[in-house]
PDB file of C-alpha atoms in Angstrom:
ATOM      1  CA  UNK A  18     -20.957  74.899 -28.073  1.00 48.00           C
ATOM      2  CA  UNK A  19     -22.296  71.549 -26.963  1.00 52.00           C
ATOM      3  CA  UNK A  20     -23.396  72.467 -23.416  1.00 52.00           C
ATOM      4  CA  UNK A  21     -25.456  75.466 -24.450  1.00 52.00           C
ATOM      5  CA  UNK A  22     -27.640  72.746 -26.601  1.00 52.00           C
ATOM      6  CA  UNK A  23     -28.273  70.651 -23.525  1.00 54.00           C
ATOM      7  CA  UNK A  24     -31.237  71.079 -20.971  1.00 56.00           C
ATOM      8  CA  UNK A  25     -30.064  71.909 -17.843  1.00 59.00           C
ATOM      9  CA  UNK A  26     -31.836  69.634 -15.526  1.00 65.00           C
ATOM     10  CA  UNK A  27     -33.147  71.159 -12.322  1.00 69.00           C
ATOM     11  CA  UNK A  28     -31.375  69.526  -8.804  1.00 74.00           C
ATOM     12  CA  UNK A  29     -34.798  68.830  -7.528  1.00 76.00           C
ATOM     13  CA  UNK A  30     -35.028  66.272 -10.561  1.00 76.00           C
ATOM     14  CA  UNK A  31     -36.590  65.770 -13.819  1.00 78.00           C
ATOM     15  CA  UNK A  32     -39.628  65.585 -12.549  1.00 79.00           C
ATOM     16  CA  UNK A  33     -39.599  68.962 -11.839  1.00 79.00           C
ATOM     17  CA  UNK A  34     -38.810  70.391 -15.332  1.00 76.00           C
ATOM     18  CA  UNK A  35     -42.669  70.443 -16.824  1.00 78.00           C
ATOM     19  CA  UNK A  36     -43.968  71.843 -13.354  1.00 84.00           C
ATOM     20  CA  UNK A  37     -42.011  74.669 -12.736  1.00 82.00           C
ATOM     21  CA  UNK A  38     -43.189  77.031 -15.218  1.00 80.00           C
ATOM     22  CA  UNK A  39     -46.288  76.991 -13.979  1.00 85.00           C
ATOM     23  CA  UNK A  40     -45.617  76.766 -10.203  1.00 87.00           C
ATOM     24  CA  UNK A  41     -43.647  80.162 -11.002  1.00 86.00           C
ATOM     25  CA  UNK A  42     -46.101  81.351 -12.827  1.00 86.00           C
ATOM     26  CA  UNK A  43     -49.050  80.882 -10.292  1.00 90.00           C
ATOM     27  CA  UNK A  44     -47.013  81.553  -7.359  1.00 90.00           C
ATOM     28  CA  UNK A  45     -46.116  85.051  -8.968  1.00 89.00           C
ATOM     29  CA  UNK A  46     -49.689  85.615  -9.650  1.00 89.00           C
ATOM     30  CA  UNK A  47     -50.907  84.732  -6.151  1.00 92.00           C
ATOM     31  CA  UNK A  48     -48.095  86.879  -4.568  1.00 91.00           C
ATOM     32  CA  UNK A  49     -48.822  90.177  -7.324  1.00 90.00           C
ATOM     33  CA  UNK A  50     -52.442  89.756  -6.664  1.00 91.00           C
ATOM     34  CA  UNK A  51     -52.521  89.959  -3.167  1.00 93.00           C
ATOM     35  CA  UNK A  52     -49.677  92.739  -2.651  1.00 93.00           C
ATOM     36  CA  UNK A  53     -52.280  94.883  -5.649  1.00 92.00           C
ATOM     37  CA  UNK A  54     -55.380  94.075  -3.430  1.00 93.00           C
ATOM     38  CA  UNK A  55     -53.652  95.754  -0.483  1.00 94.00           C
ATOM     39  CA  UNK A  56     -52.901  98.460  -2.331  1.00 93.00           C
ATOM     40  CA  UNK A  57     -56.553  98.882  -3.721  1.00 94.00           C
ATOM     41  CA  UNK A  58     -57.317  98.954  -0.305  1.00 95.00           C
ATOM     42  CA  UNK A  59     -55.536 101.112   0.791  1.00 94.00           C
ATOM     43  CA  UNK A  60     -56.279 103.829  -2.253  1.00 93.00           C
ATOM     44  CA  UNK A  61     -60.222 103.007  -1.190  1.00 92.00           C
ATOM     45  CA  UNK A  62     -59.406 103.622   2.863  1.00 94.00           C
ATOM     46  CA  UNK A  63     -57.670 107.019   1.439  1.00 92.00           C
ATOM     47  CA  UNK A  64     -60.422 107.981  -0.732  1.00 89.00           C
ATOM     48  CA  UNK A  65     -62.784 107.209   2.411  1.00 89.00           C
ATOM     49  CA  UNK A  66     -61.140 109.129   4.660  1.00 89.00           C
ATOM     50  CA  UNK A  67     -61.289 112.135   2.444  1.00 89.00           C
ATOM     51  CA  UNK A  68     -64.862 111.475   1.024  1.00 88.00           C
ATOM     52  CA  UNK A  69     -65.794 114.744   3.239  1.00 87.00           C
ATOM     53  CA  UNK A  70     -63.349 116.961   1.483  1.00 88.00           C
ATOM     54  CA  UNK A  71     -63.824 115.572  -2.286  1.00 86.00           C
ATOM     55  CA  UNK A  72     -67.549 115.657  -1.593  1.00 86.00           C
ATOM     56  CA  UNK A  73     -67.854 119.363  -1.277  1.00 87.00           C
ATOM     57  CA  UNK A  74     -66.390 119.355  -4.553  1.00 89.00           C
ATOM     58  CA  UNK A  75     -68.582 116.784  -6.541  1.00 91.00           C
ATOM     59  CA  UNK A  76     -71.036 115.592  -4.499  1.00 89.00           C
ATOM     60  CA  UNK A  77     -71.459 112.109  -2.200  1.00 88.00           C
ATOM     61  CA  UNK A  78     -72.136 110.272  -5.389  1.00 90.00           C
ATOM     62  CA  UNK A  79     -69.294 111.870  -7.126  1.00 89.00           C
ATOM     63  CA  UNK A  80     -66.884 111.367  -4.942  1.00 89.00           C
ATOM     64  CA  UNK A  81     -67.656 107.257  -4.287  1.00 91.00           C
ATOM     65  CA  UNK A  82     -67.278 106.928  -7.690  1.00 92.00           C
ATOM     66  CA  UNK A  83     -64.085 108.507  -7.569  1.00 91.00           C
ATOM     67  CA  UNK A  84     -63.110 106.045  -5.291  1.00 92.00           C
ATOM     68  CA  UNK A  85     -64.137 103.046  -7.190  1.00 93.00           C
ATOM     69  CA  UNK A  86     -62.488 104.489 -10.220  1.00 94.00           C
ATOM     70  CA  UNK A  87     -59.371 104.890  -8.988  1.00 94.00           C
ATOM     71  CA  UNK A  88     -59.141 102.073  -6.619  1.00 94.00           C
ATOM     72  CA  UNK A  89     -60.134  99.574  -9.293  1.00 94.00           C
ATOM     73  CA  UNK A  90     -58.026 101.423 -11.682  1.00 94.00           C
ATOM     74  CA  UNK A  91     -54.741 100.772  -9.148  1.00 93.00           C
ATOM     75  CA  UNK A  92     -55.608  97.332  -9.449  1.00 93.00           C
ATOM     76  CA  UNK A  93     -56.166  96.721 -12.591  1.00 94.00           C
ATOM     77  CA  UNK A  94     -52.902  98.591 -13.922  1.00 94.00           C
ATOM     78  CA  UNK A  95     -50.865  96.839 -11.946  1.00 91.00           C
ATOM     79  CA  UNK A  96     -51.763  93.539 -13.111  1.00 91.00           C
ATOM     80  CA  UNK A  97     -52.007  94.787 -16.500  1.00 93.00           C
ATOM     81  CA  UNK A  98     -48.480  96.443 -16.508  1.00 93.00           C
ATOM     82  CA  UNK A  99     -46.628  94.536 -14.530  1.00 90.00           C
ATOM     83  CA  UNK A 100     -47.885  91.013 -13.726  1.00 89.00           C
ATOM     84  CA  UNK A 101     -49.350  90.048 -17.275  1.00 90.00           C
ATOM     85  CA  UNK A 102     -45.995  90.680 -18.984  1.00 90.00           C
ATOM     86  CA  UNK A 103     -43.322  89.004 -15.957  1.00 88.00           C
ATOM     87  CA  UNK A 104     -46.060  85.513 -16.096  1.00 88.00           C
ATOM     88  CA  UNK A 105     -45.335  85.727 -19.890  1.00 88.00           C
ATOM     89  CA  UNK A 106     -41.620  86.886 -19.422  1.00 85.00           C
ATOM     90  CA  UNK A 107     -41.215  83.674 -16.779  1.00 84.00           C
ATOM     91  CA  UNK A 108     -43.272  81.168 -18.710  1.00 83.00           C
ATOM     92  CA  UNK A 109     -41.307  81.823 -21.454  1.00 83.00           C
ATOM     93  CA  UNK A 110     -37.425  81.866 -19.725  1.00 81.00           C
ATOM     94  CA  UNK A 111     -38.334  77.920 -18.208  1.00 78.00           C
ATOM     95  CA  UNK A 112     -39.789  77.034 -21.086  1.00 78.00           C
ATOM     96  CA  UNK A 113     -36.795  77.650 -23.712  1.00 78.00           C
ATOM     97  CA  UNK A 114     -34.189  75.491 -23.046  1.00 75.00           C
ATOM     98  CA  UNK A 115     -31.743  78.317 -23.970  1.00 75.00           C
ATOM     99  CA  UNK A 116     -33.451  81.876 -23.718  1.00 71.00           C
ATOM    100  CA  UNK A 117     -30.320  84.210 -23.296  1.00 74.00           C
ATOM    101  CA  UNK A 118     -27.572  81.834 -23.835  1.00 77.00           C
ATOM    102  CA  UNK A 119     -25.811  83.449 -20.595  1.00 77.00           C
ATOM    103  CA  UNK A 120     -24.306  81.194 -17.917  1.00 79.00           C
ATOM    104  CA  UNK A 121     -26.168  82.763 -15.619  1.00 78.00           C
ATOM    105  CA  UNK A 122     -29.405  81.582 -16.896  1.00 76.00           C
ATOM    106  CA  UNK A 123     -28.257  77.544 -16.845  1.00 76.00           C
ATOM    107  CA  UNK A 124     -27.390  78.336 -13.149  1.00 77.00           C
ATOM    108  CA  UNK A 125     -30.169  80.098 -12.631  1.00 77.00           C
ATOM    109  CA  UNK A 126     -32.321  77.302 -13.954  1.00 75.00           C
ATOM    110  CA  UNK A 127     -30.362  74.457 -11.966  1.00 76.00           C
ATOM    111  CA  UNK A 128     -31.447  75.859  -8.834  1.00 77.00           C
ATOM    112  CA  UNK A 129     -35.048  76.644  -9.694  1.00 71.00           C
TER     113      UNK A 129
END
């Protein structure tokens, strides 16, 4: 019962303990940010290509407005859905000391 009270100190050092929850943190931001920019992108190159098509249907104004909507709208539910709640969900696992009380975790945490 003991060990599952004690921190688990990283092997990089104790020095490392207060900066890795926000190196994590940021580094999963930077990495989500730029892989949901691509795909923005690539919903606006899509949307491009077709502008021809869509435009017979609502017009040139319609349809580039279609493809802001949606490609912003990509974007911004993707960060929304799934990179707001793992920063939390990360922040929070290396900042309790004992989040699921599962071995795995104190492993987990040694080599992070």
């Amino acid at each position: 019962m003991k060990e599952n009270t004690n921190q688990q100190y990283s092997i990089w050092g104790k020095w490392w303990e207060p900066i890795r929850k926000w190196f994590y943190s940021i580094w999963f931001t930077y990495e989500t940010t730029i892989r949901f920019y691509e795909y923005f992108i690539s919903v606006n190159q899509y949307f491009t290509e077709q502008q021809n098509t869509i435009s017979s249907y609502i017009g040139n104004i319609g349809a580039q407005i279609l493809n802001v909507f949606c490609s912003a709208g990509t974007f911004v539910i993707c960060v929304i859905f799934l990179t707001v709640p793992i920063i939390f969900i990360l922040f929070k696992f290396f900042s309790v000391n004992n989040l699921t009380n599962t071995s795995f975790e104190q492993k987990l945490k040694r080599i992070l």
